[in-house]
CSV table of C-alpha atoms in Angstrom, one decimal:
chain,number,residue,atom,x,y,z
A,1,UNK,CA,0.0,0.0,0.0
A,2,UNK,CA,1.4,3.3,-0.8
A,3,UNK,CA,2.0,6.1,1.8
A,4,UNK,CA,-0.9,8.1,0.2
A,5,UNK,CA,-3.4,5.4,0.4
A,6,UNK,CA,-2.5,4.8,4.1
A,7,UNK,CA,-3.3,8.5,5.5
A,8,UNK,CA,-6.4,8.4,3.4
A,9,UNK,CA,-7.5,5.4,6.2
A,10,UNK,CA,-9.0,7.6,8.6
A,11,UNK,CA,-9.6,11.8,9.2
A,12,UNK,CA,-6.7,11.9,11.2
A,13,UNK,CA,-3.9,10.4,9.2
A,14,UNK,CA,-5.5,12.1,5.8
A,15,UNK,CA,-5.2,15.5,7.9
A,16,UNK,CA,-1.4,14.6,8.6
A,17,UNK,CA,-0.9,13.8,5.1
A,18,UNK,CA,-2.5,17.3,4.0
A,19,UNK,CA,0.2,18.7,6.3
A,20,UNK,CA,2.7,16.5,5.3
A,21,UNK,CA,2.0,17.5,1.4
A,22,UNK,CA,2.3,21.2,2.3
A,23,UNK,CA,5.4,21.6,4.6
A,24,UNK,CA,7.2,18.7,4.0
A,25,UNK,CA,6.5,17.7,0.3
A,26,UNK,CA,6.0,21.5,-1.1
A,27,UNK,CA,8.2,23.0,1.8
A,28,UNK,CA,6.0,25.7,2.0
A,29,UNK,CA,7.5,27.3,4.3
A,30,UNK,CA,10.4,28.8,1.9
A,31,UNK,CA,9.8,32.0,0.0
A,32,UNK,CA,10.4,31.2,-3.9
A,33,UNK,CA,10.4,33.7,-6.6
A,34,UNK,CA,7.9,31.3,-8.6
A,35,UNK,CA,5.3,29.1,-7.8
A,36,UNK,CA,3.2,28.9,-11.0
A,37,UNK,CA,4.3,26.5,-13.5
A,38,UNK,CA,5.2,28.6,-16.4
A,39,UNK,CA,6.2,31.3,-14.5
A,40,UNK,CA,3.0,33.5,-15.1
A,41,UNK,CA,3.3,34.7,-11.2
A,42,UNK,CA,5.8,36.6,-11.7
A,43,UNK,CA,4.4,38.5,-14.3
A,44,UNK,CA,0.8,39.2,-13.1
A,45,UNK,CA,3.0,40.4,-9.6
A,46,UNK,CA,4.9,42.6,-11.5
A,47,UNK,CA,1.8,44.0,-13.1
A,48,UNK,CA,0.4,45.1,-9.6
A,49,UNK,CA,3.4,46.0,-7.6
A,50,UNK,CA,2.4,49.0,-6.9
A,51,UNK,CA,-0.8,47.6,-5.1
A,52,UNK,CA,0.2,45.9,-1.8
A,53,UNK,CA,-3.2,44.9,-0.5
A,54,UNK,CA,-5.7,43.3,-3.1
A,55,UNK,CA,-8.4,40.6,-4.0
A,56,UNK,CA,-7.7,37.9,-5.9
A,57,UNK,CA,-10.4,35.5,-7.5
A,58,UNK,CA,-9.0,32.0,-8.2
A,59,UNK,CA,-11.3,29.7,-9.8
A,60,UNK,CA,-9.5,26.5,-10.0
A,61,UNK,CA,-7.1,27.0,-7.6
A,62,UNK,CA,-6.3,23.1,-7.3
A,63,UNK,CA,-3.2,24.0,-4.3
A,64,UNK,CA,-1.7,26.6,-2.6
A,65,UNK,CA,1.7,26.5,-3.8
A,66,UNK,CA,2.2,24.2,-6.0
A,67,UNK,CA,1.5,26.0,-9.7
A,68,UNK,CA,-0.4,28.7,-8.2
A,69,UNK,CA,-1.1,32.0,-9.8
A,70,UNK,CA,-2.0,33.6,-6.4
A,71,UNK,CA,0.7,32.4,-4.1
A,72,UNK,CA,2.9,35.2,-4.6
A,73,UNK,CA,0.2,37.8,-4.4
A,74,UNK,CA,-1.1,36.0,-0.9
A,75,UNK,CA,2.2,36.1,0.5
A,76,UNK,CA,2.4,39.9,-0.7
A,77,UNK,CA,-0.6,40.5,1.5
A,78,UNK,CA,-3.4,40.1,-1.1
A,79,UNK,CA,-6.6,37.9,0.0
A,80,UNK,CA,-9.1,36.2,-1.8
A,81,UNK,CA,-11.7,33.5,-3.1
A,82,UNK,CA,-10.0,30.4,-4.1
A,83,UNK,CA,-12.8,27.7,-5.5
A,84,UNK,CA,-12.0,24.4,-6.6
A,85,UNK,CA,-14.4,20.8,-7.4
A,86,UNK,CA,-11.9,18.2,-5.3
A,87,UNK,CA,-12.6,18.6,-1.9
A,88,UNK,CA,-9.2,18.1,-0.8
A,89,UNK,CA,-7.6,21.2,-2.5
A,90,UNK,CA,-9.9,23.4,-0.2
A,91,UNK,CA,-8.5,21.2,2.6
A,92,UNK,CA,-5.0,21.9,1.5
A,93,UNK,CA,-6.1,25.9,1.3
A,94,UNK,CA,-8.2,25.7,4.7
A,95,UNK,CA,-4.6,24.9,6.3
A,96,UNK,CA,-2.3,27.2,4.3
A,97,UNK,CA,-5.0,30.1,3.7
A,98,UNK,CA,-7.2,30.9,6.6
A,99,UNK,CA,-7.9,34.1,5.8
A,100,UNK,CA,-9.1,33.4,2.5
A,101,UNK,CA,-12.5,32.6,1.3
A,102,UNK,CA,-12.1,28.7,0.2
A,103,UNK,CA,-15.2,26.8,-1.7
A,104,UNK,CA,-15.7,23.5,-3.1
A,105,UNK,CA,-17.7,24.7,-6.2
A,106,UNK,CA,-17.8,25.5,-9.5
A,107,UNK,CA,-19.5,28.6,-11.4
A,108,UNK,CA,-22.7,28.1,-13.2
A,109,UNK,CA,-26.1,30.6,-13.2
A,110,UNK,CA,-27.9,28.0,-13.0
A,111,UNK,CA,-27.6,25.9,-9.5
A,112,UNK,CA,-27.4,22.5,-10.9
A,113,UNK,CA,-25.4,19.1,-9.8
A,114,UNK,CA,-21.7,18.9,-12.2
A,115,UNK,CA,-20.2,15.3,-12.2
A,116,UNK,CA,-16.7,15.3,-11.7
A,117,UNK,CA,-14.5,13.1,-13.6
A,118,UNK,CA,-12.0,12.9,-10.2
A,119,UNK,CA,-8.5,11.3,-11.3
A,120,UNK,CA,-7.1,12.3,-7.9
A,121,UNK,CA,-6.8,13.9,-5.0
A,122,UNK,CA,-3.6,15.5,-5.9
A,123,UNK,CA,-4.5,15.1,-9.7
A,124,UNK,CA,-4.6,18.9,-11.5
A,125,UNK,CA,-6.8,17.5,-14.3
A,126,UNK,CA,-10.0,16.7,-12.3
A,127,UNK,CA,-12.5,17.9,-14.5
A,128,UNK,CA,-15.9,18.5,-14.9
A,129,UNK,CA,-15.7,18.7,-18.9
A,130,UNK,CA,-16.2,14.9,-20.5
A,131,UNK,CA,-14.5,15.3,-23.6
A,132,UNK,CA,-11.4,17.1,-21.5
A,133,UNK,CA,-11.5,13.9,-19.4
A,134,UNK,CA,-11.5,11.4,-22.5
A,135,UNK,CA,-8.8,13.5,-24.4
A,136,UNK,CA,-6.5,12.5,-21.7
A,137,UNK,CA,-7.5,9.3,-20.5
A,138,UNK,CA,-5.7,7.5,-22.8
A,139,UNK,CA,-2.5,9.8,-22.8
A,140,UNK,CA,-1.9,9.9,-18.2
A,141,UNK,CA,-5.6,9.8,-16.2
A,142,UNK,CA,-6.2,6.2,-14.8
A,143,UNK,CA,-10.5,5.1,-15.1
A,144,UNK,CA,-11.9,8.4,-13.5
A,145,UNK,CA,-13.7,7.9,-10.0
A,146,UNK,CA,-17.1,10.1,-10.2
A,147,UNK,CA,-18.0,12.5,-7.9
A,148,UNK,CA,-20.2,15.4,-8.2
A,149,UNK,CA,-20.3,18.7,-7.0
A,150,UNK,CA,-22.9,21.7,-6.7
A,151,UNK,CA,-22.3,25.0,-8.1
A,152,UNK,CA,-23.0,28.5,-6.9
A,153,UNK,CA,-24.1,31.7,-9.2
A,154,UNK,CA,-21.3,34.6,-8.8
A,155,UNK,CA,-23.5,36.0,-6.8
A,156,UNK,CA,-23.8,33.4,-4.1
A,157,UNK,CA,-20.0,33.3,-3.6
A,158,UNK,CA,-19.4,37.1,-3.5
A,159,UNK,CA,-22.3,37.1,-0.5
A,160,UNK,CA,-20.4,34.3,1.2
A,161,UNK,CA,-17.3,36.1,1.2
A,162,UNK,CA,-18.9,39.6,2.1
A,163,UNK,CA,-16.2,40.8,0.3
A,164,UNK,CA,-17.3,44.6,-1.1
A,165,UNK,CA,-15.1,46.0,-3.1
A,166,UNK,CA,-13.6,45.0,-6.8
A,167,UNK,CA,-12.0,41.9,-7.7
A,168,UNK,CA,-8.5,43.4,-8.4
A,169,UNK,CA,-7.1,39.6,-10.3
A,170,UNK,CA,-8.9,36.6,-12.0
A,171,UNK,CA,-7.5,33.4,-12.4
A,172,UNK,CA,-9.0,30.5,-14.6
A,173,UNK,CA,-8.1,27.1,-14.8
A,174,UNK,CA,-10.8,24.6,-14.8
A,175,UNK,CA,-9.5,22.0,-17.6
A,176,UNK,CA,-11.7,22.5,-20.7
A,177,UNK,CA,-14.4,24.2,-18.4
A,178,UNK,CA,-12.5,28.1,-19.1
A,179,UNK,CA,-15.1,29.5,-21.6
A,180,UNK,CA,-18.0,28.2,-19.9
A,181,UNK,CA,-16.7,29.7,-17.0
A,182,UNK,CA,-15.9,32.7,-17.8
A,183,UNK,CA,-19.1,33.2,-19.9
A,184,UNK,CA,-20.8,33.1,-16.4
A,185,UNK,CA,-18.9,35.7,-14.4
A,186,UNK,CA,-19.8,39.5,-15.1
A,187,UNK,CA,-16.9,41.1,-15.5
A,188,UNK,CA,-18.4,44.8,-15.6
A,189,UNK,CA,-20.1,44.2,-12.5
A,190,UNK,CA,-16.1,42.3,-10.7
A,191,UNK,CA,-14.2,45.1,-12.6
A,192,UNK,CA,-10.8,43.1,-12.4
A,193,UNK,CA,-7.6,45.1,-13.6
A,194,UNK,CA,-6.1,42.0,-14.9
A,195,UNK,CA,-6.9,38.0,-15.9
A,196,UNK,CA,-5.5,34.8,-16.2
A,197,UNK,CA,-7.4,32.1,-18.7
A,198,UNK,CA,-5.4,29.2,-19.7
A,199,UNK,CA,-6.1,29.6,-23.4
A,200,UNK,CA,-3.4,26.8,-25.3
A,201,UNK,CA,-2.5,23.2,-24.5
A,202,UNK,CA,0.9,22.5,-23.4
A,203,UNK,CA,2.3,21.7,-26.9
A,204,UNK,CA,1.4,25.1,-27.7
A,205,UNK,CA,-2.0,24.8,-29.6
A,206,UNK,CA,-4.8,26.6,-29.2
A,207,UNK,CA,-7.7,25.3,-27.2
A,208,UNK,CA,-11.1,24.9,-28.7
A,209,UNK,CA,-12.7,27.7,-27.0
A,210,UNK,CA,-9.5,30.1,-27.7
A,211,UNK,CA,-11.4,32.4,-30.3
A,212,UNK,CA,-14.0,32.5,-28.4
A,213,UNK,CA,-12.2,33.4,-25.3
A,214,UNK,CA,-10.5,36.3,-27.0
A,215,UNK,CA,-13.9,37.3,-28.9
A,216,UNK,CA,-15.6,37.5,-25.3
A,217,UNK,CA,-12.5,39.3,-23.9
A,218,UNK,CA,-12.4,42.0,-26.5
A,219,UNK,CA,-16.2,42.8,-26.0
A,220,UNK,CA,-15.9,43.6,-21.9
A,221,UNK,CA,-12.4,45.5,-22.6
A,222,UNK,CA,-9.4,43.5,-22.3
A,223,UNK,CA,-6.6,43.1,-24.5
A,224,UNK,CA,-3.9,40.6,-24.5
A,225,UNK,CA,-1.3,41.5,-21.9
A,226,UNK,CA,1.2,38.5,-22.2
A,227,UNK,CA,0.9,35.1,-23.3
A,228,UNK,CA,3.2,32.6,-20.9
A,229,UNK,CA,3.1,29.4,-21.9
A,230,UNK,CA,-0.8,28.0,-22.4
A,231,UNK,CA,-1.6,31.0,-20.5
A,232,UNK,CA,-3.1,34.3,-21.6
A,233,UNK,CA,-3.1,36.8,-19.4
A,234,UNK,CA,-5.5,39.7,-20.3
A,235,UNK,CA,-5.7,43.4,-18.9
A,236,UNK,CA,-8.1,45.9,-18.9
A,237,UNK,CA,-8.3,48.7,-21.6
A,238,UNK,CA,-9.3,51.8,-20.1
């Protein structure tokens, strides 16, 4: 049996593995000058150093250090709303982000039941997009283990977090669930400065929704800021 499968026995030993994963495994405890995994957080820092204090919104935040868009801003002194579908990344953020607002959720207007296509805990391709899920099945994922998950309007999340004023940063990352996503958030009403979509695959094609993602972008005011690897990062036209 492997180490992971033991602490997953009982409550206790799966909370010592969540802490084991984050200051042992990650070493989260060390300051690094990147965390995401093309190095797109230390270009959307540099875009707001001049803003110490802000609000983040990371939807598909899947762990707090480990290829995160928002650690660096979080350890600047930023806060936020970090949502994810697997359970255990809220866990891991619970731990490592108190302060923050952390939801097992997804997006979607309409309040509905999403089933997940749940690789694994630790897995960043759980998924709530089918064809995502079968495009890589064959390639890495294992037989998906389904789960399901309820989602909350934009609304309902900004009321749970009481949080007031503008959402300063967006980050998107939901595996093949982006445009979908993003078609669902009011950008006028969140008034973010800057965003990050993951727009390409890793071999550095566009994704399906990419022209739709910029057609969508260009109509609320963003431009493209920087591309960094399947990232996109868009900022606001004023």
């Amino acid at each position: 049996m492997s180490l992971k499968k033991l602490f997953f026995k009982t409550k206790i030993t799966y909370k010592i593995y969540l802490y084991y994963n984050l200051y042992i495994r990650h070493k989260s405890y060390l300051n690094r000058r990147q965390y995401s995994q093309w190095g797109e957080d230390k270009f959307i820092s540099e875009y707001f150093k001049e803003k110490k204090e802000g609000i983040y919104l990371d939807i598909g935040c899947f762990h707090p250090f480990m290829y995160s868009n928002t650690c660096l801003l979080n350890k600047k002194g930023w806060r936020g709303i970090n949502l994810d579908i697997n359970p255990t990344s809220i866990d891991l953020f619970n731990i490592s982000r108190p302060k923050d607002i952390n939801l097992c959720t997804t997006i979607s207007e309409q309040k509905k039941i999403f089933d997940i296509y749940y690789d694994d805990p630790f897995s960043p391709m759980n998924t709530l997009d089918k064809e995502f899920y079968k495009s890589l099945k064959n390639k890495s994922l294992k037989e998906a283990k389904k789960l399901t998950v309820e989602s909350k309007s934009i609304k309902e999340i900004l009321d749970i977090s009481k949080i007031k004023q503008n959402i300063d940063f967006i980050n998107i990352d939901v595996e093949g669930m982006d445009y979908k996503i993003l078609k669902d958030i009011n950008l006028n009403q969140l008034k973010p400065a800057l965003i990050s979509i993951e727009t390409h695959n890793v071999d550095g094609s566009a994704s399906k929704d990419f022209e739709s993602i910029i057609k969508l972008m260009n109509e609320n005011g963003f431009s493209i800021h920087k591309r960094v690897g399947p990232t996109t990062l868009f900022s606001f036209s004023s």
